[in-house]
Amino acid sequence: MHVNFSCAPENVDKLIAKVFEEINKIKENGATPEDLNKIKEAEIANAKEYLEINGYRSYKLKEVYESGLNFESILDYQSGIDKLNSKTFQDAANTYFDDNNYAEFILIPEK
């Protein structure tokens, strides 16, 4: 799991603090209903777009074959997206945003 952003060097500390503030909100409360709707809309748009790319379809076919899933599951992206809820993101944040396994990299432009 990673978070990245671009900003002016003088804004680095403020933005890092804001990222941690948002992660902690999700850890405590899950995703807001507004954010959950935005995520679902974006996932639906991405899924439709990706299905037009041969490499993605090939990847999904391989995944279905190796997992023993039904091939129709490739086209049934909607049911997976519908299952997303606030707790999904809360659990993921608590699992993957672990302070004990944290690395920070800041790239500063040359002067």
Short mmCIF file of C-alpha atoms in Angstrom, two decimals:
data_model
loop_
_atom_site.label_atom_id
_atom_site.label_comp_id
_atom_site.label_asym_id
_atom_site.label_seq_id
_atom_site.Cartn_x
_atom_site.Cartn_y
_atom_site.Cartn_z
CA MET A 1 0.00 0.00 0.00
CA HIS A 2 1.36 3.40 -0.79
CA VAL A 3 0.39 7.05 -0.91
CA ASN A 4 2.15 9.52 -3.14
CA PHE A 5 1.69 13.13 -4.06
CA SER A 6 3.53 16.05 -5.62
CA CYS A 7 3.91 19.40 -3.93
CA ALA A 8 6.23 22.29 -3.33
CA PRO A 9 9.02 21.41 -0.86
CA GLU A 10 7.67 23.84 1.74
CA ASN A 11 4.34 21.93 1.82
CA VAL A 12 5.75 18.45 2.44
CA ASP A 13 5.25 18.37 6.22
CA LYS A 14 1.73 19.81 6.05
CA LEU A 15 0.64 17.29 3.42
CA ILE A 16 2.20 14.32 5.22
CA ALA A 17 0.30 15.36 8.35
CA LYS A 18 -2.92 15.60 6.31
CA VAL A 19 -2.37 12.14 4.80
CA PHE A 20 -1.96 10.63 8.27
CA GLU A 21 -5.03 12.51 9.48
CA GLU A 22 -7.11 11.00 6.65
CA ILE A 23 -5.69 7.50 7.19
CA ASN A 24 -6.49 7.69 10.90
CA LYS A 25 -10.06 8.81 10.13
CA ILE A 26 -10.51 5.76 7.90
CA LYS A 27 -8.92 3.49 10.50
CA GLU A 28 -11.36 4.75 13.13
CA ASN A 29 -14.55 5.30 11.13
CA GLY A 30 -14.17 3.70 7.70
CA ALA A 31 -14.89 5.55 4.47
CA THR A 32 -17.54 8.26 4.48
CA PRO A 33 -20.68 7.59 2.42
CA GLU A 34 -19.61 10.34 0.00
CA ASP A 35 -16.14 8.85 -0.46
CA LEU A 36 -17.59 5.35 -0.81
CA ASN A 37 -19.84 6.54 -3.65
CA LYS A 38 -16.90 8.26 -5.39
CA ILE A 39 -14.78 5.11 -5.07
CA LYS A 40 -17.53 2.89 -6.48
CA GLU A 41 -18.16 5.24 -9.41
CA ALA A 42 -14.43 5.35 -10.19
CA GLU A 43 -14.11 1.56 -9.97
CA ILE A 44 -17.03 1.05 -12.35
CA ALA A 45 -15.53 3.51 -14.84
CA ASN A 46 -12.10 1.86 -14.54
CA ALA A 47 -13.53 -1.64 -14.98
CA LYS A 48 -15.37 -0.63 -18.15
CA GLU A 49 -12.24 1.01 -19.53
CA TYR A 50 -9.94 -1.89 -18.62
CA LEU A 51 -12.21 -4.43 -20.30
CA GLU A 52 -11.40 -2.70 -23.58
CA ILE A 53 -7.68 -3.40 -23.14
CA ASN A 54 -6.54 -6.79 -24.43
CA GLY A 55 -3.73 -7.08 -21.88
CA TYR A 56 -6.15 -6.61 -19.02
CA ARG A 57 -8.57 -9.19 -20.38
CA SER A 58 -5.69 -11.61 -20.82
CA TYR A 59 -4.59 -10.99 -17.22
CA LYS A 60 -8.14 -11.55 -15.92
CA LEU A 61 -8.52 -14.76 -17.95
CA LYS A 62 -5.29 -16.07 -16.46
CA GLU A 63 -6.42 -15.07 -12.95
CA VAL A 64 -9.77 -16.82 -13.39
CA TYR A 65 -8.13 -19.94 -14.78
CA GLU A 66 -5.53 -20.15 -12.01
CA SER A 67 -8.10 -19.49 -9.28
CA GLY A 68 -10.65 -21.93 -10.65
CA LEU A 69 -13.29 -19.21 -10.83
CA ASN A 70 -16.13 -18.93 -13.29
CA PHE A 71 -15.09 -17.17 -16.53
CA GLU A 72 -18.23 -15.04 -16.36
CA SER A 73 -16.78 -13.38 -13.26
CA ILE A 74 -14.57 -11.30 -15.58
CA LEU A 75 -17.61 -9.43 -16.80
CA ASP A 76 -19.33 -9.36 -13.41
CA TYR A 77 -17.24 -6.57 -11.90
CA GLN A 78 -20.37 -4.85 -10.59
CA SER A 79 -21.09 -7.42 -7.87
CA GLY A 80 -17.59 -7.04 -6.42
CA ILE A 81 -17.91 -3.27 -6.43
CA ASP A 82 -21.35 -3.47 -4.83
CA LYS A 83 -19.84 -5.46 -1.92
CA LEU A 84 -17.52 -2.59 -1.01
CA ASN A 85 -18.57 -0.84 2.17
CA SER A 86 -17.12 1.46 4.79
CA LYS A 87 -15.85 -1.44 6.88
CA THR A 88 -13.96 -2.83 3.86
CA PHE A 89 -11.82 0.30 3.85
CA GLN A 90 -11.56 0.47 7.62
CA ASP A 91 -10.27 -3.10 7.76
CA ALA A 92 -7.85 -2.47 4.88
CA ALA A 93 -6.51 0.71 6.49
CA ASN A 94 -5.96 -1.05 9.80
CA THR A 95 -4.26 -3.97 8.07
CA TYR A 96 -2.06 -2.23 5.54
CA PHE A 97 -1.29 1.18 7.06
CA ASP A 98 0.78 -0.22 9.90
CA ASP A 99 3.12 2.27 11.57
CA ASN A 100 5.59 -0.55 12.31
CA ASN A 101 6.12 -1.15 8.60
CA TYR A 102 6.35 2.45 7.39
CA ALA A 103 8.85 3.96 4.99
CA GLU A 104 8.89 7.57 3.85
CA PHE A 105 10.68 8.81 0.75
CA ILE A 106 10.81 12.48 -0.17
CA LEU A 107 12.29 13.58 -3.47
CA ILE A 108 13.45 17.19 -3.39
CA PRO A 109 14.25 18.92 -6.69
CA GLU A 110 17.79 20.07 -7.34
CA LYS A 111 18.41 23.79 -7.03
#
